PDB file of C-alpha atoms in Angstrom:
ATOM      1  CA  ASP A   1     156.148  93.561 166.486  1.00  0.00           C
ATOM      2  CA  ALA A   2     152.690  92.114 166.171  1.00  0.00           C
ATOM      3  CA  LYS A   3     150.681  92.115 169.357  1.00  0.00           C
ATOM      4  CA  THR A   4     148.783  88.997 168.339  1.00  0.00           C
ATOM      5  CA  THR A   5     149.732  85.362 167.837  1.00  0.00           C
ATOM      6  CA  GLN A   6     148.018  83.115 165.326  1.00  0.00           C
ATOM      7  CA  PRO A   7     148.751  79.642 163.935  1.00  0.00           C
ATOM      8  CA  ASN A   8     150.561  79.773 160.604  1.00  0.00           C
ATOM      9  CA  SER A   9     148.023  77.621 158.806  1.00  0.00           C
ATOM     10  CA  MET A  10     144.845  75.625 159.267  1.00  0.00           C
ATOM     11  CA  GLU A  11     142.781  73.246 157.189  1.00  0.00           C
ATOM     12  CA  SER A  12     139.086  72.664 157.162  1.00  0.00           C
ATOM     13  CA  ASN A  13     136.615  70.721 155.103  1.00  0.00           C
ATOM     14  CA  GLU A  14     134.121  72.531 152.964  1.00  0.00           C
ATOM     15  CA  GLU A  15     130.732  73.162 154.580  1.00  0.00           C
ATOM     16  CA  GLU A  16     132.101  72.595 158.072  1.00  0.00           C
ATOM     17  CA  PRO A  17     132.620  75.247 160.772  1.00  0.00           C
ATOM     18  CA  VAL A  18     136.057  76.759 161.192  1.00  0.00           C
ATOM     19  CA  HIS A  19     137.456  78.203 164.394  1.00  0.00           C
ATOM     20  CA  LEU A  20     140.456  80.484 163.918  1.00  0.00           C
ATOM     21  CA  PRO A  21     142.225  81.319 167.198  1.00  0.00           C
ATOM     22  CA  CYS A  22     144.127  84.443 168.124  1.00  0.00           C
ATOM     23  CA  ASN A  23     146.090  85.174 171.283  1.00  0.00           C
ATOM     24  CA  HIS A  24     146.546  88.740 172.457  1.00  0.00           C
ATOM     25  CA  SER A  25     147.760  88.459 176.023  1.00  0.00           C
ATOM     26  CA  THR A  26     148.953  92.093 176.215  1.00  0.00           C
ATOM     27  CA  ILE A  27     145.647  93.600 175.126  1.00  0.00           C
ATOM     28  CA  SER A  28     144.723  96.847 176.849  1.00  0.00           C
ATOM     29  CA  GLY A  29     141.297  97.868 178.023  1.00  0.00           C
ATOM     30  CA  THR A  30     140.664 100.116 175.037  1.00  0.00           C
ATOM     31  CA  ASP A  31     141.910  97.783 172.311  1.00  0.00           C
ATOM     32  CA  TYR A  32     139.368  96.535 169.829  1.00  0.00           C
ATOM     33  CA  ILE A  33     139.951  93.123 168.251  1.00  0.00           C
ATOM     34  CA  HIS A  34     139.711  93.294 164.472  1.00  0.00           C
ATOM     35  CA  TRP A  35     139.791  90.501 161.926  1.00  0.00           C
ATOM     36  CA  TYR A  36     140.642  90.952 158.295  1.00  0.00           C
ATOM     37  CA  ARG A  37     141.181  88.443 155.535  1.00  0.00           C
ATOM     38  CA  GLN A  38     143.140  88.589 152.329  1.00  0.00           C
ATOM     39  CA  LEU A  39     142.051  86.484 149.405  1.00  0.00           C
ATOM     40  CA  PRO A  40     144.648  85.608 146.785  1.00  0.00           C
ATOM     41  CA  SER A  41     145.708  88.583 144.674  1.00  0.00           C
ATOM     42  CA  GLN A  42     143.440  90.980 146.540  1.00  0.00           C
ATOM     43  CA  GLY A  43     143.759  93.621 149.223  1.00  0.00           C
ATOM     44  CA  PRO A  44     142.653  92.708 152.740  1.00  0.00           C
ATOM     45  CA  GLU A  45     138.979  93.002 153.573  1.00  0.00           C
ATOM     46  CA  TYR A  46     137.348  93.664 156.900  1.00  0.00           C
ATOM     47  CA  VAL A  47     135.607  90.702 158.503  1.00  0.00           C
ATOM     48  CA  ILE A  48     134.501  91.647 162.002  1.00  0.00           C
ATOM     49  CA  HIS A  49     135.557  93.451 165.149  1.00  0.00           C
ATOM     50  CA  GLY A  50     134.599  93.567 168.802  1.00  0.00           C
ATOM     51  CA  LEU A  51     135.574  94.896 172.213  1.00  0.00           C
ATOM     52  CA  THR A  52     134.213  92.648 174.925  1.00  0.00           C
ATOM     53  CA  SER A  53     131.023  90.936 173.854  1.00  0.00           C
ATOM     54  CA  ASN A  54     130.717  88.282 171.201  1.00  0.00           C
ATOM     55  CA  VAL A  55     129.767  89.694 167.809  1.00  0.00           C
ATOM     56  CA  ASN A  56     127.938  88.296 164.819  1.00  0.00           C
ATOM     57  CA  ASN A  57     127.628  89.549 161.275  1.00  0.00           C
ATOM     58  CA  ARG A  58     126.793  88.065 157.914  1.00  0.00           C
ATOM     59  CA  MET A  59     130.356  86.902 157.359  1.00  0.00           C
ATOM     60  CA  ALA A  60     131.368  85.444 160.690  1.00  0.00           C
ATOM     61  CA  SER A  61     131.134  85.424 164.456  1.00  0.00           C
ATOM     62  CA  LEU A  62     133.728  86.653 166.916  1.00  0.00           C
ATOM     63  CA  ALA A  63     134.014  84.969 170.293  1.00  0.00           C
ATOM     64  CA  ILE A  64     136.037  86.924 172.843  1.00  0.00           C
ATOM     65  CA  ALA A  65     137.383  85.284 175.976  1.00  0.00           C
ATOM     66  CA  GLU A  66     136.207  86.693 179.269  1.00  0.00           C
ATOM     67  CA  ASP A  67     139.717  87.962 180.104  1.00  0.00           C
ATOM     68  CA  ARG A  68     140.035  89.267 176.514  1.00  0.00           C
ATOM     69  CA  LYS A  69     143.435  87.653 176.126  1.00  0.00           C
ATOM     70  CA  SER A  70     142.252  85.522 173.257  1.00  0.00           C
ATOM     71  CA  SER A  71     139.539  85.447 170.641  1.00  0.00           C
ATOM     72  CA  THR A  72     138.207  83.096 168.008  1.00  0.00           C
ATOM     73  CA  LEU A  73     136.884  83.901 164.579  1.00  0.00           C
ATOM     74  CA  ILE A  74     134.158  81.464 163.625  1.00  0.00           C
ATOM     75  CA  LEU A  75     133.149  80.755 160.056  1.00  0.00           C
ATOM     76  CA  HIS A  76     129.956  78.788 160.453  1.00  0.00           C
ATOM     77  CA  ARG A  77     130.040  76.952 157.140  1.00  0.00           C
ATOM     78  CA  ALA A  78     133.269  77.246 155.211  1.00  0.00           C
ATOM     79  CA  THR A  79     133.229  77.445 151.448  1.00  0.00           C
ATOM     80  CA  LEU A  80     136.095  77.291 148.984  1.00  0.00           C
ATOM     81  CA  ARG A  81     135.820  81.075 148.684  1.00  0.00           C
ATOM     82  CA  ASP A  82     136.834  81.392 152.334  1.00  0.00           C
ATOM     83  CA  ALA A  83     140.352  80.176 151.569  1.00  0.00           C
ATOM     84  CA  ALA A  84     142.482  83.170 152.523  1.00  0.00           C
ATOM     85  CA  VAL A  85     144.968  84.547 155.019  1.00  0.00           C
ATOM     86  CA  TYR A  86     143.150  85.710 158.142  1.00  0.00           C
ATOM     87  CA  TYR A  87     144.669  88.477 160.233  1.00  0.00           C
ATOM     88  CA  CYS A  88     143.806  89.297 163.826  1.00  0.00           C
ATOM     89  CA  ILE A  89     144.899  92.786 164.918  1.00  0.00           C
ATOM     90  CA  LEU A  90     144.378  95.104 167.856  1.00  0.00           C
ATOM     91  CA  SER A  91     143.509  98.746 167.463  1.00  0.00           C
ATOM     92  CA  SER A  92     142.535 101.512 169.820  1.00  0.00           C
ATOM     93  CA  PRO A  93     140.537 104.687 169.330  1.00  0.00           C
ATOM     94  CA  LEU A  94     142.718 106.488 171.863  1.00  0.00           C
ATOM     95  CA  LEU A  95     144.331 109.688 170.736  1.00  0.00           C
ATOM     96  CA  ASN A  96     148.127 109.938 170.697  1.00  0.00           C
ATOM     97  CA  ARG A  97     148.415 106.214 171.030  1.00  0.00           C
ATOM     98  CA  ASP A  98     151.750 104.977 169.736  1.00  0.00           C
ATOM     99  CA  ASP A  99     150.193 102.156 167.817  1.00  0.00           C
ATOM    100  CA  LYS A 100     151.617 101.138 164.493  1.00  0.00           C
ATOM    101  CA  ILE A 101     148.624  99.029 163.559  1.00  0.00           C
ATOM    102  CA  ILE A 102     150.651  95.922 163.115  1.00  0.00           C
ATOM    103  CA  PHE A 103     149.437  93.021 161.051  1.00  0.00           C
ATOM    104  CA  GLY A 104     151.030  89.736 162.041  1.00  0.00           C
ATOM    105  CA  LYS A 105     151.652  86.928 159.581  1.00  0.00           C
ATOM    106  CA  GLY A 106     148.102  85.713 159.912  1.00  0.00           C
ATOM    107  CA  THR A 107     146.660  82.237 159.485  1.00  0.00           C
ATOM    108  CA  ARG A 108     146.485  80.760 156.026  1.00  0.00           C
ATOM    109  CA  LEU A 109     143.213  78.867 155.867  1.00  0.00           C
ATOM    110  CA  HIS A 110     142.976  75.988 153.409  1.00  0.00           C
ATOM    111  CA  ILE A 111     139.534  74.648 152.564  1.00  0.00           C
ATOM    112  CA  LEU A 112     139.357  71.066 151.376  1.00  0.00           C
ATOM    113  CA  PRO A 113     136.554  70.196 148.948  1.00  0.00           C
TER     114      PRO A 113
ATOM    115  CA  GLU B   1     129.773 104.299 146.681  1.00  0.00           C
ATOM    116  CA  ALA B   2     133.327 104.054 145.366  1.00  0.00           C
ATOM    117  CA  GLY B   3     135.821 102.148 147.462  1.00  0.00           C
ATOM    118  CA  VAL B   4     139.438 103.005 148.076  1.00  0.00           C
ATOM    119  CA  THR B   5     141.145 103.560 144.757  1.00  0.00           C
ATOM    120  CA  GLN B   6     144.835 103.346 144.089  1.00  0.00           C
ATOM    121  CA  SER B   7     146.817 104.361 141.046  1.00  0.00           C
ATOM    122  CA  PRO B   8     148.604 103.206 139.114  1.00  0.00           C
ATOM    123  CA  THR B   9     147.761  99.510 139.290  1.00  0.00           C
ATOM    124  CA  HIS B  10     151.223  98.558 138.142  1.00  0.00           C
ATOM    125  CA  LEU B  11     154.447 100.547 138.088  1.00  0.00           C
ATOM    126  CA  ILE B  12     157.832  99.558 136.752  1.00  0.00           C
ATOM    127  CA  LYS B  13     160.866 101.627 137.684  1.00  0.00           C
ATOM    128  CA  THR B  14     164.583 101.232 137.491  1.00  0.00           C
ATOM    129  CA  ARG B  15     166.865 101.229 140.486  1.00  0.00           C
ATOM    130  CA  GLY B  16     167.637 104.725 141.744  1.00  0.00           C
ATOM    131  CA  GLN B  17     164.479 106.297 140.339  1.00  0.00           C
ATOM    132  CA  GLN B  18     161.599 107.722 142.319  1.00  0.00           C
ATOM    133  CA  ALA B  19     158.092 106.288 142.487  1.00  0.00           C
ATOM    134  CA  THR B  20     154.873 108.072 143.386  1.00  0.00           C
ATOM    135  CA  LEU B  21     151.820 106.076 144.381  1.00  0.00           C
ATOM    136  CA  ARG B  22     148.403 107.599 144.903  1.00  0.00           C
ATOM    137  CA  CYS B  23     145.417 106.729 147.044  1.00  0.00           C
ATOM    138  CA  SER B  24     141.890 108.098 147.148  1.00  0.00           C
ATOM    139  CA  PRO B  25     140.037 107.144 150.322  1.00  0.00           C
ATOM    140  CA  ILE B  26     136.357 106.452 150.627  1.00  0.00           C
ATOM    141  CA  SER B  27     134.394 109.697 150.744  1.00  0.00           C
ATOM    142  CA  GLY B  28     134.266 110.999 154.307  1.00  0.00           C
ATOM    143  CA  HIS B  29     137.194 108.937 155.538  1.00  0.00           C
ATOM    144  CA  THR B  30     139.945 111.012 157.091  1.00  0.00           C
ATOM    145  CA  SER B  31     142.491 108.343 158.009  1.00  0.00           C
ATOM    146  CA  VAL B  32     144.754 106.778 155.396  1.00  0.00           C
ATOM    147  CA  TYR B  33     147.197 103.941 156.005  1.00  0.00           C
ATOM    148  CA  TRP B  34     149.952 102.624 153.762  1.00  0.00           C
ATOM    149  CA  TYR B  35     151.330  99.082 153.870  1.00  0.00           C
ATOM    150  CA  GLN B  36     154.012  97.224 151.947  1.00  0.00           C
ATOM    151  CA  GLN B  37     153.509  93.583 151.111  1.00  0.00           C
ATOM    152  CA  ALA B  38     156.475  91.836 149.545  1.00  0.00           C
ATOM    153  CA  LEU B  39     155.705  88.680 147.581  1.00  0.00           C
ATOM    154  CA  GLY B  40     154.510  85.908 149.860  1.00  0.00           C
ATOM    155  CA  LEU B  41     154.945  87.980 153.007  1.00  0.00           C
ATOM    156  CA  GLY B  42     152.638  89.758 155.417  1.00  0.00           C
ATOM    157  CA  LEU B  43     151.668  93.403 155.534  1.00  0.00           C
ATOM    158  CA  GLN B  44     154.327  95.768 156.821  1.00  0.00           C
ATOM    159  CA  PHE B  45     153.007  99.047 158.206  1.00  0.00           C
ATOM    160  CA  LEU B  46     154.470 102.060 156.434  1.00  0.00           C
ATOM    161  CA  LEU B  47     152.597 105.262 157.274  1.00  0.00           C
ATOM    162  CA  TRP B  48     149.407 106.540 158.846  1.00  0.00           C
ATOM    163  CA  TYR B  49     147.880 109.908 157.993  1.00  0.00           C
ATOM    164  CA  ASP B  50     144.946 111.459 159.767  1.00  0.00           C
ATOM    165  CA  GLU B  51     143.422 114.874 159.165  1.00  0.00           C
ATOM    166  CA  GLY B  52     146.331 115.847 156.964  1.00  0.00           C
ATOM    167  CA  GLU B  53     149.078 114.973 159.404  1.00  0.00           C
ATOM    168  CA  GLU B  54     151.462 112.057 159.639  1.00  0.00           C
ATOM    169  CA  ARG B  55     150.500 110.262 162.853  1.00  0.00           C
ATOM    170  CA  ASN B  56     152.868 107.342 162.809  1.00  0.00           C
ATOM    171  CA  ARG B  57     155.326 105.510 160.599  1.00  0.00           C
ATOM    172  CA  GLY B  58     156.740 102.030 160.491  1.00  0.00           C
ATOM    173  CA  ASN B  59     160.359 100.904 160.468  1.00  0.00           C
ATOM    174  CA  PHE B  60     161.202 102.113 157.006  1.00  0.00           C
ATOM    175  CA  PRO B  61     164.025 104.424 155.887  1.00  0.00           C
ATOM    176  CA  PRO B  62     163.350 108.130 155.283  1.00  0.00           C
ATOM    177  CA  ARG B  63     163.318 107.630 151.529  1.00  0.00           C
ATOM    178  CA  PHE B  64     159.781 106.354 152.077  1.00  0.00           C
ATOM    179  CA  SER B  65     157.635 109.420 152.594  1.00  0.00           C
ATOM    180  CA  GLY B  66     154.198 110.696 151.832  1.00  0.00           C
ATOM    181  CA  ARG B  67     151.578 113.262 152.452  1.00  0.00           C
ATOM    182  CA  GLN B  68     147.860 113.692 152.808  1.00  0.00           C
ATOM    183  CA  PHE B  69     146.073 116.407 150.903  1.00  0.00           C
ATOM    184  CA  PRO B  70     143.176 118.607 152.139  1.00  0.00           C
ATOM    185  CA  ASN B  71     140.714 116.296 150.345  1.00  0.00           C
ATOM    186  CA  TYR B  72     142.234 113.397 152.367  1.00  0.00           C
ATOM    187  CA  SER B  73     143.744 111.693 149.354  1.00  0.00           C
ATOM    188  CA  SER B  74     147.314 110.598 149.872  1.00  0.00           C
ATOM    189  CA  GLU B  75     150.586 110.079 148.080  1.00  0.00           C
ATOM    190  CA  LEU B  76     153.391 107.681 148.899  1.00  0.00           C
ATOM    191  CA  ASN B  77     156.811 108.577 147.532  1.00  0.00           C
ATOM    192  CA  VAL B  78     159.724 106.202 147.404  1.00  0.00           C
ATOM    193  CA  ASN B  79     163.060 107.780 146.502  1.00  0.00           C
ATOM    194  CA  ALA B  80     166.262 106.104 145.371  1.00  0.00           C
ATOM    195  CA  LEU B  81     164.448 102.869 144.567  1.00  0.00           C
ATOM    196  CA  GLU B  82     166.127  99.610 145.443  1.00  0.00           C
ATOM    197  CA  LEU B  83     165.367  96.161 144.070  1.00  0.00           C
ATOM    198  CA  GLU B  84     163.937  95.054 147.416  1.00  0.00           C
ATOM    199  CA  ASP B  85     161.316  97.801 147.213  1.00  0.00           C
ATOM    200  CA  SER B  86     159.488  95.624 144.715  1.00  0.00           C
ATOM    201  CA  ALA B  87     156.206  94.808 146.406  1.00  0.00           C
ATOM    202  CA  LEU B  88     152.477  95.365 146.506  1.00  0.00           C
ATOM    203  CA  TYR B  89     151.717  98.691 148.182  1.00  0.00           C
ATOM    204  CA  LEU B  90     148.327  98.793 149.817  1.00  0.00           C
ATOM    205  CA  CYS B  91     146.385 101.807 150.952  1.00  0.00           C
ATOM    206  CA  ALA B  92     143.491 101.694 153.407  1.00  0.00           C
ATOM    207  CA  SER B  93     141.133 104.310 154.747  1.00  0.00           C
ATOM    208  CA  SER B  94     138.882 104.533 157.762  1.00  0.00           C
ATOM    209  CA  LEU B  95     136.253 106.915 159.021  1.00  0.00           C
ATOM    210  CA  GLN B  96     138.038 107.570 162.275  1.00  0.00           C
ATOM    211  CA  ARG B  97     141.204 106.476 163.935  1.00  0.00           C
ATOM    212  CA  TYR B  98     141.382 102.705 164.191  1.00  0.00           C
ATOM    213  CA  THR B  99     137.845 101.976 163.100  1.00  0.00           C
ATOM    214  CA  GLU B 100     137.039  99.515 160.330  1.00  0.00           C
ATOM    215  CA  ALA B 101     139.533 100.012 157.509  1.00  0.00           C
ATOM    216  CA  PHE B 102     138.825  99.483 153.837  1.00  0.00           C
ATOM    217  CA  PHE B 103     141.675  98.507 151.572  1.00  0.00           C
ATOM    218  CA  GLY B 104     142.337  99.297 147.959  1.00  0.00           C
ATOM    219  CA  GLN B 105     143.548  96.711 145.490  1.00  0.00           C
ATOM    220  CA  GLY B 106     147.089  97.983 145.678  1.00  0.00           C
ATOM    221  CA  THR B 107     149.858  99.191 143.384  1.00  0.00           C
ATOM    222  CA  ARG B 108     152.309  96.561 142.246  1.00  0.00           C
ATOM    223  CA  LEU B 109     155.729  98.241 142.139  1.00  0.00           C
ATOM    224  CA  THR B 110     158.493  96.439 140.315  1.00  0.00           C
ATOM    225  CA  VAL B 111     162.036  97.763 140.495  1.00  0.00           C
ATOM    226  CA  VAL B 112     164.416  96.456 137.848  1.00  0.00           C
TER     227      VAL B 112
END
């Protein structure tokens, strides 16, 4: 079972910011929060990841709640090319961790022109 | 630098046959993951190999198996193919356990 919960779908207007939420109430202290996205007919691609502090890269920003039980992926200015399924997953660098690296169903993001 | 490559791109088999899918990770990556994605559905975790050993597997029957070679490339074998095995099979690699993973474009397996 997925350890994260995301809305099934979201809509946003082009050129506006998008906030994609993810709940992970059972997160452990060593779990990193990763976001991937899958564009139509393509394999998933890495977007961003973080542990405790907010993170920024050229694609997006990741805001992590203080208790780490939720996070938000922020696309600052959505374009039509951002229409994809966004997956939030937890992963840990611990050895011997019985973690099956589960992808949930993700959030299908629709961008309206 | 080459990304994760998978072969073949498409594969058509008949029910009961065996399929072999191949994955070449990014140079230097030691972890390889396999996922199944049926049409319109999410990614289902199949197998994880690291340093040549199977580290974990998802809830799939034993007829799904694989291996990782000394050069870290990997093979996924599916025996006794069933119609419901038709799906996109994705391979990903990462530098270390659970770090950023890079996905290939997948092998589309069709069982008829």
